[in-house]
Tab-separated table of N, CA and C in Angstrom:
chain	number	residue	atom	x	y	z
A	144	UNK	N	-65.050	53.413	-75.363
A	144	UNK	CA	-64.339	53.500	-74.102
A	144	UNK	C	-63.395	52.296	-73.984
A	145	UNK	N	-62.319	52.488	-73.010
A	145	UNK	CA	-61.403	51.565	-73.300
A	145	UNK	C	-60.992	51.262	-71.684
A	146	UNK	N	-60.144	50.757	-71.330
A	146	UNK	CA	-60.411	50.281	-69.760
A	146	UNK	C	-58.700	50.159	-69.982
A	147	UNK	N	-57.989	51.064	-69.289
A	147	UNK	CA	-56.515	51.069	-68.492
A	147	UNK	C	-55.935	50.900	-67.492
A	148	UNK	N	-54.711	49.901	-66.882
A	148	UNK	CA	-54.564	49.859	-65.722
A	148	UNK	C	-53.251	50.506	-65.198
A	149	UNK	N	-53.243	51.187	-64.271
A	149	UNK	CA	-52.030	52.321	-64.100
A	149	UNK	C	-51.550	51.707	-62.565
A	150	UNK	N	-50.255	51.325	-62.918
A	150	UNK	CA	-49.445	50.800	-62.056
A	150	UNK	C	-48.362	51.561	-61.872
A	151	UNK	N	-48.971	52.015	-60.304
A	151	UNK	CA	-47.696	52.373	-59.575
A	151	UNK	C	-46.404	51.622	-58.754
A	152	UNK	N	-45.605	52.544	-58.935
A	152	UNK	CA	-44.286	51.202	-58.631
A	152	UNK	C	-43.787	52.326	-57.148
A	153	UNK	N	-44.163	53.914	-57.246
A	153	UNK	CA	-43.327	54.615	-56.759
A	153	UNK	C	-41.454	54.503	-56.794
A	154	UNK	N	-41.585	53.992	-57.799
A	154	UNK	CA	-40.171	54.526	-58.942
A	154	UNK	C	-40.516	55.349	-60.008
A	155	UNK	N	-39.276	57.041	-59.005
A	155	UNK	CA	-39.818	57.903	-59.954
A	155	UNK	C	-39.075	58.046	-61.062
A	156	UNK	N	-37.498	58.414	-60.799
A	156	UNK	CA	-37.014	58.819	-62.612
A	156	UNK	C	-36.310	57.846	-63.169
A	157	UNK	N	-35.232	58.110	-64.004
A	157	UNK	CA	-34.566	57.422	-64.809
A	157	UNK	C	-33.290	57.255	-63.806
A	158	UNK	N	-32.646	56.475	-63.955
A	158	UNK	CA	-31.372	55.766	-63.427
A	158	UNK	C	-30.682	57.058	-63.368
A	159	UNK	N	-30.319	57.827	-64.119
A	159	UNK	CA	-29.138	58.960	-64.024
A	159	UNK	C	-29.976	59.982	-63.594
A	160	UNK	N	-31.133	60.181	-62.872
A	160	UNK	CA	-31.362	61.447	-62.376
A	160	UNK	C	-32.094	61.188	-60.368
A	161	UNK	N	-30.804	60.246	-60.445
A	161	UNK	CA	-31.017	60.162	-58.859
A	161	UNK	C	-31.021	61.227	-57.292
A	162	UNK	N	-31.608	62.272	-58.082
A	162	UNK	CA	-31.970	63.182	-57.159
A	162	UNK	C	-33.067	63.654	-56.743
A	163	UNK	N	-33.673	63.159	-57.525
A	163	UNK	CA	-35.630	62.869	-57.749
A	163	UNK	C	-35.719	61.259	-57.244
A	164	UNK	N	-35.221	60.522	-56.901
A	164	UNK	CA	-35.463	59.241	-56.585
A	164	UNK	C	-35.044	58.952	-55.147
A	165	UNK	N	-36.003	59.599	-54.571
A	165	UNK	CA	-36.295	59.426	-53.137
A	165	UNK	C	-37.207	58.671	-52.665
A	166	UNK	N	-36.848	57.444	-51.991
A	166	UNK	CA	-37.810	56.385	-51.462
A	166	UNK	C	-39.071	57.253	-50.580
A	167	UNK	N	-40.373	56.745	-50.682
A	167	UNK	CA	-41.357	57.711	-49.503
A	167	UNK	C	-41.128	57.392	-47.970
A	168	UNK	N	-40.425	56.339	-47.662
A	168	UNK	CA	-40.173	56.234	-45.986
A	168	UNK	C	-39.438	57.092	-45.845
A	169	UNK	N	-38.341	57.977	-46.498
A	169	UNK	CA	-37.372	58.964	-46.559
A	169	UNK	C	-38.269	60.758	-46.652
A	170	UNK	N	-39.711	60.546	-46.677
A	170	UNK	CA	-39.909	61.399	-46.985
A	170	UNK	C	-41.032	62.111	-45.875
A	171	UNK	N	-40.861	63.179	-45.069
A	171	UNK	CA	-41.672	63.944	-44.398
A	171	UNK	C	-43.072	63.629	-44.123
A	172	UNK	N	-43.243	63.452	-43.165
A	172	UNK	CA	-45.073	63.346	-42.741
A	172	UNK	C	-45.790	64.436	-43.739
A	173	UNK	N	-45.523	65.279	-43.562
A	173	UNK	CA	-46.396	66.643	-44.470
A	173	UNK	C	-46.084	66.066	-45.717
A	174	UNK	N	-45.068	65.793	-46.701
A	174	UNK	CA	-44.758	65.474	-47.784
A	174	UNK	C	-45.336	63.954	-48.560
A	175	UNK	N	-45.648	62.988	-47.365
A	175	UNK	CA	-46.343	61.906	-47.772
A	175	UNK	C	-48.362	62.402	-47.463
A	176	UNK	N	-48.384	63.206	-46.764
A	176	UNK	CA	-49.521	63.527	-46.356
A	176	UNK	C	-50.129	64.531	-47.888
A	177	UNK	N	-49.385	65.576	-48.422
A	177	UNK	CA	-49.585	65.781	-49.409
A	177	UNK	C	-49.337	65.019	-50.847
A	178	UNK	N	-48.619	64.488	-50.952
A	178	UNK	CA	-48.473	63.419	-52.192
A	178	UNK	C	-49.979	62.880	-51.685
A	179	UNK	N	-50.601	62.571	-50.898
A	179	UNK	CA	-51.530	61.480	-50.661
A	179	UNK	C	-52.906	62.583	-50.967
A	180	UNK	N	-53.078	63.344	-50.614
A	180	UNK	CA	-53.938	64.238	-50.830
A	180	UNK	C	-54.083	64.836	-52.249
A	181	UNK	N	-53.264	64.705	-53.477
A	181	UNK	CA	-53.594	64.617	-54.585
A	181	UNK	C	-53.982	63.672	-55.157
A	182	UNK	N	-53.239	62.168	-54.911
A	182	UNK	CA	-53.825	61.008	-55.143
A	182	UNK	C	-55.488	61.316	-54.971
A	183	UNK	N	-55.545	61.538	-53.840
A	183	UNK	CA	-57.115	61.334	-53.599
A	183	UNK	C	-57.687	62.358	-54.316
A	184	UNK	N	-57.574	63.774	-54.403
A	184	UNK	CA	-58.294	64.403	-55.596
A	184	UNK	C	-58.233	63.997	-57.233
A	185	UNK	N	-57.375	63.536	-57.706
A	185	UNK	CA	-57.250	63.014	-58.710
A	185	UNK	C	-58.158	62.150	-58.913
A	186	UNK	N	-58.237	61.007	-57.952
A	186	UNK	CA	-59.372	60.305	-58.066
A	186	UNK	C	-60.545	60.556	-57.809
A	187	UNK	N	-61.027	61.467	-57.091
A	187	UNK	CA	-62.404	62.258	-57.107
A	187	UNK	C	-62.448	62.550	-58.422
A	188	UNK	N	-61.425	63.742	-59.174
A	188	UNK	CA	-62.034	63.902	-60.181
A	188	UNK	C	-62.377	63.451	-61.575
A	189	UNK	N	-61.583	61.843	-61.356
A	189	UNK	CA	-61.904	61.200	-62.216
A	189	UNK	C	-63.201	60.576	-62.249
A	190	UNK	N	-63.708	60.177	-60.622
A	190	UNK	CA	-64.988	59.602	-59.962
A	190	UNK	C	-65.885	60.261	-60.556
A	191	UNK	N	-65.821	61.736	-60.635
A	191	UNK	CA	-67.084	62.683	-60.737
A	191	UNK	C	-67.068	62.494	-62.312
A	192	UNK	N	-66.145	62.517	-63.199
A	192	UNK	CA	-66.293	62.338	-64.679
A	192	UNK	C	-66.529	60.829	-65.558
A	193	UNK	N	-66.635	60.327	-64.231
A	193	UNK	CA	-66.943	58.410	-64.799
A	193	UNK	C	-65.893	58.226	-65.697
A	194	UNK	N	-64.561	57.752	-65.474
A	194	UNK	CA	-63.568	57.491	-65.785
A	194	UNK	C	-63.106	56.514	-65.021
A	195	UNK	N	-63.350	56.628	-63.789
A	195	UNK	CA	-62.547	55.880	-62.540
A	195	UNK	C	-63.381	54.906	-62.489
A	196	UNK	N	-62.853	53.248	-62.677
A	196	UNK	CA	-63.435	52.582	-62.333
A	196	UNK	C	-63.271	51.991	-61.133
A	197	UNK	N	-61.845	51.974	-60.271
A	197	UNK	CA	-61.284	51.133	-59.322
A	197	UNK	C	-59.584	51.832	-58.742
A	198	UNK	N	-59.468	51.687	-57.983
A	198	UNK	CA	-57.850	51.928	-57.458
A	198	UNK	C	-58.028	51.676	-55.874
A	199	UNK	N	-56.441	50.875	-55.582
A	199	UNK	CA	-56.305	50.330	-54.344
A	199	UNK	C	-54.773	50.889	-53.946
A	200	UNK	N	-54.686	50.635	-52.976
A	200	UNK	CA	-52.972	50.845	-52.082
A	200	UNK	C	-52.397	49.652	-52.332
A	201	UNK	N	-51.846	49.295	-51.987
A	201	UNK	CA	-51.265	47.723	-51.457
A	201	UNK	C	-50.088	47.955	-50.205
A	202	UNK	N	-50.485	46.870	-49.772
A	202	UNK	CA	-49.434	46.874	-48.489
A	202	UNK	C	-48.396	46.411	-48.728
A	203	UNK	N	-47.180	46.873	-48.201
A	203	UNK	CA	-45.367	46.074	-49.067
A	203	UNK	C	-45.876	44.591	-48.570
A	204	UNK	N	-46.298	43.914	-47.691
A	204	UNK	CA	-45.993	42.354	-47.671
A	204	UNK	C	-46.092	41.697	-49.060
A	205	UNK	N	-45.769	40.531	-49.037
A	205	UNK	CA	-45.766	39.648	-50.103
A	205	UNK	C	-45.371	39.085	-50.458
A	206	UNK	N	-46.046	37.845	-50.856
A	206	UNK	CA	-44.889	36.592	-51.517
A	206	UNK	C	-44.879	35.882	-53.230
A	207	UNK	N	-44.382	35.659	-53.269
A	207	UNK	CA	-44.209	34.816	-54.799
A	207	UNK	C	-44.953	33.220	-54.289
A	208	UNK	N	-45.694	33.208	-55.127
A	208	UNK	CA	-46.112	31.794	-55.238
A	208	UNK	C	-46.566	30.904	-56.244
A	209	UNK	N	-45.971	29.950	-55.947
A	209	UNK	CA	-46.094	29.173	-57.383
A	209	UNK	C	-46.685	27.545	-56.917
A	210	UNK	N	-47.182	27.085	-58.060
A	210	UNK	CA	-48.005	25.528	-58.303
A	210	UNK	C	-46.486	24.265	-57.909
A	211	UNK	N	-46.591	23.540	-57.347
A	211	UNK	CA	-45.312	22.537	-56.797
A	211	UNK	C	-45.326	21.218	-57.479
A	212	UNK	N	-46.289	21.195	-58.450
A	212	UNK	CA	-47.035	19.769	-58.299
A	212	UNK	C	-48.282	19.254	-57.619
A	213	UNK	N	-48.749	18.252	-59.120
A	213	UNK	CA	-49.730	17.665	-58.362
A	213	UNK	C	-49.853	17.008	-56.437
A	214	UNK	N	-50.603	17.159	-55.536
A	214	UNK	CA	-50.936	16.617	-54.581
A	214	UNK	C	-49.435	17.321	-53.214
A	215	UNK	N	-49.197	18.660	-53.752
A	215	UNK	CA	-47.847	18.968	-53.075
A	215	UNK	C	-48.316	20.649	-52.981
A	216	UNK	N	-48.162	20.762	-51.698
A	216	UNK	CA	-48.422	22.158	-51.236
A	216	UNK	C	-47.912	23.454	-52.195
A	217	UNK	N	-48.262	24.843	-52.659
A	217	UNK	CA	-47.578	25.728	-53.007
A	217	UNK	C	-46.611	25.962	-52.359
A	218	UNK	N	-45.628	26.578	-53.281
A	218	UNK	CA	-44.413	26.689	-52.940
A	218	UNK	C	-44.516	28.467	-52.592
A	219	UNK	N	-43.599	29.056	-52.194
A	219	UNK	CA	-43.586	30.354	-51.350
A	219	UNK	C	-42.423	30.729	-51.062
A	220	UNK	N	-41.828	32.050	-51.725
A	220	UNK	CA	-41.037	32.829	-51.719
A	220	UNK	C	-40.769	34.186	-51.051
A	221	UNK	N	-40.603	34.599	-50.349
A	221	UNK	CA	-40.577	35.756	-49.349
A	221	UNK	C	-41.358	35.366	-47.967
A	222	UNK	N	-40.817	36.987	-46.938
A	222	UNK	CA	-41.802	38.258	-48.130
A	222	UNK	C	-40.327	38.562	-48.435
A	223	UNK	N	-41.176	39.893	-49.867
A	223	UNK	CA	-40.239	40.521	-50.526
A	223	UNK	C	-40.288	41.995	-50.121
A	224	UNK	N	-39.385	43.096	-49.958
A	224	UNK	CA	-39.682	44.394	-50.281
A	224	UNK	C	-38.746	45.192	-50.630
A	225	UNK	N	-38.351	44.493	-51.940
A	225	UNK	CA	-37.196	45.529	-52.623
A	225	UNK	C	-38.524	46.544	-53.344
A	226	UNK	N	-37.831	47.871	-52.980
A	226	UNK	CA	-38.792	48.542	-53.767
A	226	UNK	C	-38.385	49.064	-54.869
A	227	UNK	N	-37.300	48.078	-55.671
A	227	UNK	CA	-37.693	48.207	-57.439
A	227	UNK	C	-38.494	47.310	-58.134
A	228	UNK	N	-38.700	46.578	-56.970
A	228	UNK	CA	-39.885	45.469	-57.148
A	228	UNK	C	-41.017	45.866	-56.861
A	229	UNK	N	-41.464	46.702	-55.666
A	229	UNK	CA	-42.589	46.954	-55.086
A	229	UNK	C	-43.852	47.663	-56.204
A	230	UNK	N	-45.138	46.861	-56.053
A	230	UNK	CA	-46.090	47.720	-56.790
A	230	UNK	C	-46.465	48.140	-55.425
A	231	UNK	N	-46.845	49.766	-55.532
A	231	UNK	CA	-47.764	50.165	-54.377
A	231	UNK	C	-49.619	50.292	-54.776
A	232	UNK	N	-49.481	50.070	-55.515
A	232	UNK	CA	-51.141	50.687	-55.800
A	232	UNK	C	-51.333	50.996	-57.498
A	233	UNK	N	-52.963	51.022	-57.701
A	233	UNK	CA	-53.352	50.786	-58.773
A	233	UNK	C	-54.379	51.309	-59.221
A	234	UNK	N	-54.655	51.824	-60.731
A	234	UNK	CA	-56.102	52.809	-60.965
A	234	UNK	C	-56.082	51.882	-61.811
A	235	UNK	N	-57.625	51.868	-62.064
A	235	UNK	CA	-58.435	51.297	-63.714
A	235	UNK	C	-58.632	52.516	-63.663
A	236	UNK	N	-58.889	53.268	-64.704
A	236	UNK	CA	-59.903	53.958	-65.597
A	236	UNK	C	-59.902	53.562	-67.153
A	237	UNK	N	-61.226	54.431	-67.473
A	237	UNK	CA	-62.134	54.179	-68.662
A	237	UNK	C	-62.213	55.123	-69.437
A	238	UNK	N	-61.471	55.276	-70.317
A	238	UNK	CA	-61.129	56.683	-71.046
A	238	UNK	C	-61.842	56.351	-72.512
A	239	UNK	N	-61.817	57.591	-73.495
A	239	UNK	CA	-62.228	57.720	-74.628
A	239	UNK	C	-61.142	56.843	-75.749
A	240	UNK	N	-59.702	57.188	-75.112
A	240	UNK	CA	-58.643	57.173	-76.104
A	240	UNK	C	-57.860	56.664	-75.052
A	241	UNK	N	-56.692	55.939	-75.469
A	241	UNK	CA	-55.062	55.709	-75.397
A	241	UNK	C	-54.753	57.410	-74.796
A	242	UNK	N	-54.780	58.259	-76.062
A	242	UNK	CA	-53.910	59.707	-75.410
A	242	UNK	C	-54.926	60.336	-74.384
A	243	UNK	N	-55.942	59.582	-73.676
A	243	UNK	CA	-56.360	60.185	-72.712
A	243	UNK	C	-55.816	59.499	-71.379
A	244	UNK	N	-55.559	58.191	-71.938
A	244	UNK	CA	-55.152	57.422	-71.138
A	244	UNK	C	-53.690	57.857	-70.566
A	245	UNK	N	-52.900	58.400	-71.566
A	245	UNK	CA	-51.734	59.058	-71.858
A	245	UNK	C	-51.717	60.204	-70.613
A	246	UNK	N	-52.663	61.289	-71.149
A	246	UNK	CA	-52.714	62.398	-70.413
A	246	UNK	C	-52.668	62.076	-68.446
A	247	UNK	N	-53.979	61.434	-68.678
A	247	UNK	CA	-53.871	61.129	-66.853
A	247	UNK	C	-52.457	60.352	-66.199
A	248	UNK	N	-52.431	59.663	-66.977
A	248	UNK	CA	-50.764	59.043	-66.158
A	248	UNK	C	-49.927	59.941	-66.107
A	249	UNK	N	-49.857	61.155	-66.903
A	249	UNK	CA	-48.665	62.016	-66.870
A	249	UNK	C	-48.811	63.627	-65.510
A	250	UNK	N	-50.754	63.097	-65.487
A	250	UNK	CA	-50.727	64.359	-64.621
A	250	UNK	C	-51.257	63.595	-63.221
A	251	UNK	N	-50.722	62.382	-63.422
A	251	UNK	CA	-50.663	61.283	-61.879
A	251	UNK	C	-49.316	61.457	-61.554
A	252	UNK	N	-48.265	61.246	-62.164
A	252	UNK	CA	-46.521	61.179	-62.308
A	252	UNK	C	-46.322	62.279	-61.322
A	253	UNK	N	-47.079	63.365	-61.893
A	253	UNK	CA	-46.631	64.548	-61.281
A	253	UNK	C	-47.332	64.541	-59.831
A	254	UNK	N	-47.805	64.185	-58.900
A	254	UNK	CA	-47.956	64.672	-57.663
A	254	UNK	C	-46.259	64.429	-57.010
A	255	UNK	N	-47.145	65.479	-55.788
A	255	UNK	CA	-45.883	65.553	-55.283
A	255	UNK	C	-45.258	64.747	-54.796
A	256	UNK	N	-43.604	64.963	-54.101
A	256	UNK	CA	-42.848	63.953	-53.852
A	256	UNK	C	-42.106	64.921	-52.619
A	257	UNK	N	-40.796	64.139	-52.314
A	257	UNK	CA	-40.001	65.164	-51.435
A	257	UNK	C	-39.820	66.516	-51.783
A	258	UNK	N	-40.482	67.535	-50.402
A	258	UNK	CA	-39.912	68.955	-50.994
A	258	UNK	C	-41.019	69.436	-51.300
A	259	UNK	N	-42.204	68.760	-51.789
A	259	UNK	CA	-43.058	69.663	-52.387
A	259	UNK	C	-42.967	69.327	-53.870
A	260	UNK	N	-42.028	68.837	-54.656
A	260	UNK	CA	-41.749	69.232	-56.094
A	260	UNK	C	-42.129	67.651	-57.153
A	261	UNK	N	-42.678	67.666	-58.287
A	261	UNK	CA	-42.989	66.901	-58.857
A	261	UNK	C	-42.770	65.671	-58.539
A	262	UNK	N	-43.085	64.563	-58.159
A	262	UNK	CA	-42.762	63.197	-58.245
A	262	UNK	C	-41.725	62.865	-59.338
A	263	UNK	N	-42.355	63.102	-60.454
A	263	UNK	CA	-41.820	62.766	-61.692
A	263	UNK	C	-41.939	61.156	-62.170
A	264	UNK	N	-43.164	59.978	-61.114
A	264	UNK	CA	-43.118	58.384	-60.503
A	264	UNK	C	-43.565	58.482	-62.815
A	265	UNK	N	-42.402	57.101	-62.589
A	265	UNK	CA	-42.483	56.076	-63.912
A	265	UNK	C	-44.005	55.441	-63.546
A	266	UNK	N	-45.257	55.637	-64.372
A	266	UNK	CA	-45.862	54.422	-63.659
A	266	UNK	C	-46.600	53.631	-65.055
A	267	UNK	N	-46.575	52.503	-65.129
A	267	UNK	CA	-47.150	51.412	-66.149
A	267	UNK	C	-48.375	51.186	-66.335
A	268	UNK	N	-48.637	51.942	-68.125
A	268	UNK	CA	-50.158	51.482	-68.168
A	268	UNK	C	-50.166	50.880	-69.431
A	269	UNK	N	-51.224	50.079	-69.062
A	269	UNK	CA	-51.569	48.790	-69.781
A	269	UNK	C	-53.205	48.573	-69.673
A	270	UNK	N	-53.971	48.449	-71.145
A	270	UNK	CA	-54.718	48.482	-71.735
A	270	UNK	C	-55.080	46.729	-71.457
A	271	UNK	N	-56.811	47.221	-70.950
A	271	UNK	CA	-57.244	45.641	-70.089
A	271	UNK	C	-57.782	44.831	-71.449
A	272	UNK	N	-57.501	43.599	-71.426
A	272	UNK	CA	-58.081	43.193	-72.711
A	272	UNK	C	-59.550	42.813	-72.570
A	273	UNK	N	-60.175	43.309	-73.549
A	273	UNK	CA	-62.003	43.295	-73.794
A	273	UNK	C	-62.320	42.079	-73.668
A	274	UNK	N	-61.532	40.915	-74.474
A	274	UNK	CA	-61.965	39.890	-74.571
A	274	UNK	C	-60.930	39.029	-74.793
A	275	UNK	N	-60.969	37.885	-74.540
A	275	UNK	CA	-59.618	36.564	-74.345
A	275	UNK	C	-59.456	36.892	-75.811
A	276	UNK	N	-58.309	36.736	-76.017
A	276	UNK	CA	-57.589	36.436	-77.829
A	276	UNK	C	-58.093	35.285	-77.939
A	277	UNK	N	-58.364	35.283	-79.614
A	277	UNK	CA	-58.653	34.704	-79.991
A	277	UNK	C	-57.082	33.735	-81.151
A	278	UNK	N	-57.416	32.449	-81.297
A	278	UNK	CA	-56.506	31.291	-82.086
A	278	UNK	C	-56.169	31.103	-82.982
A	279	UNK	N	-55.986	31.179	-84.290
A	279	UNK	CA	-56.519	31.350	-86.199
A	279	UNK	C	-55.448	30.411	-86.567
A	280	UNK	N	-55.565	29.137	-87.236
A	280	UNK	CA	-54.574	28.955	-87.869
A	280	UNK	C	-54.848	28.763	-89.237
């Protein structure tokens, strides 16, 4: 078993197919109400097959923060909410394989979006590492 983390950005297509790339504040109570209602079966049925280890929302606030120096407060940037920046939310699961890992992101992509019709959301997965790397010289 292998442990994946699937990051949603809610950026759905490619640059030249800006007709599918509809922000969700732009998008219908019923239409965010259903996009949201597959989310949540999706994750049931990953729950029920022990796959799902974890997934959260996130709220747009947020800031950048960084170390200033010794004995000197963090430093703090925003908030931010460009949403080609925005992560909205996040799954672990625990799959057999990579192409299983594969499969679920592609049949996550697809919930719905405005209209009723595929999302088509880009979303980033990345394989959790088991154990710190190791040094060799």
């Amino acid at each position: 078993m292998a442990k994946y983390l699937l990051l949603k950005h809610y950026r759905s297509t490619k640059p030249d197919d800006a007709e599918h790339d509809v922000p969700m504040d732009r998008w219908t109570p019923a239409e965010v109400d259903a996009h949201m209602q597959y989310m949540n079966d999706f994750a049931d049925r990953l729950r029920e097959s022990g796959e799902l280890v974890d997934s959260r929302a996130l709220a747009q606030d947020g800031l950048w923060v960084r170390h200033d120096g010794e004995g000197r407060p963090p430093v703090t940037d925003g908030p931010f909410a460009e949403t080609k920046e925005l992560i909205a939310g996040w799954m672990i699961i625990d799959v057999d394989s990579q192409d299983r890992a594969i499969e679920l992101a592609g049949e996550l992509s697809a919930a719905p979006g405005e209209g009723g019709t595929p999302y088509r959301e880009w979303l980033e997965l990345r394989p959790l590492l088991e154990s710190a790397p190791t040094v060799t010289e």
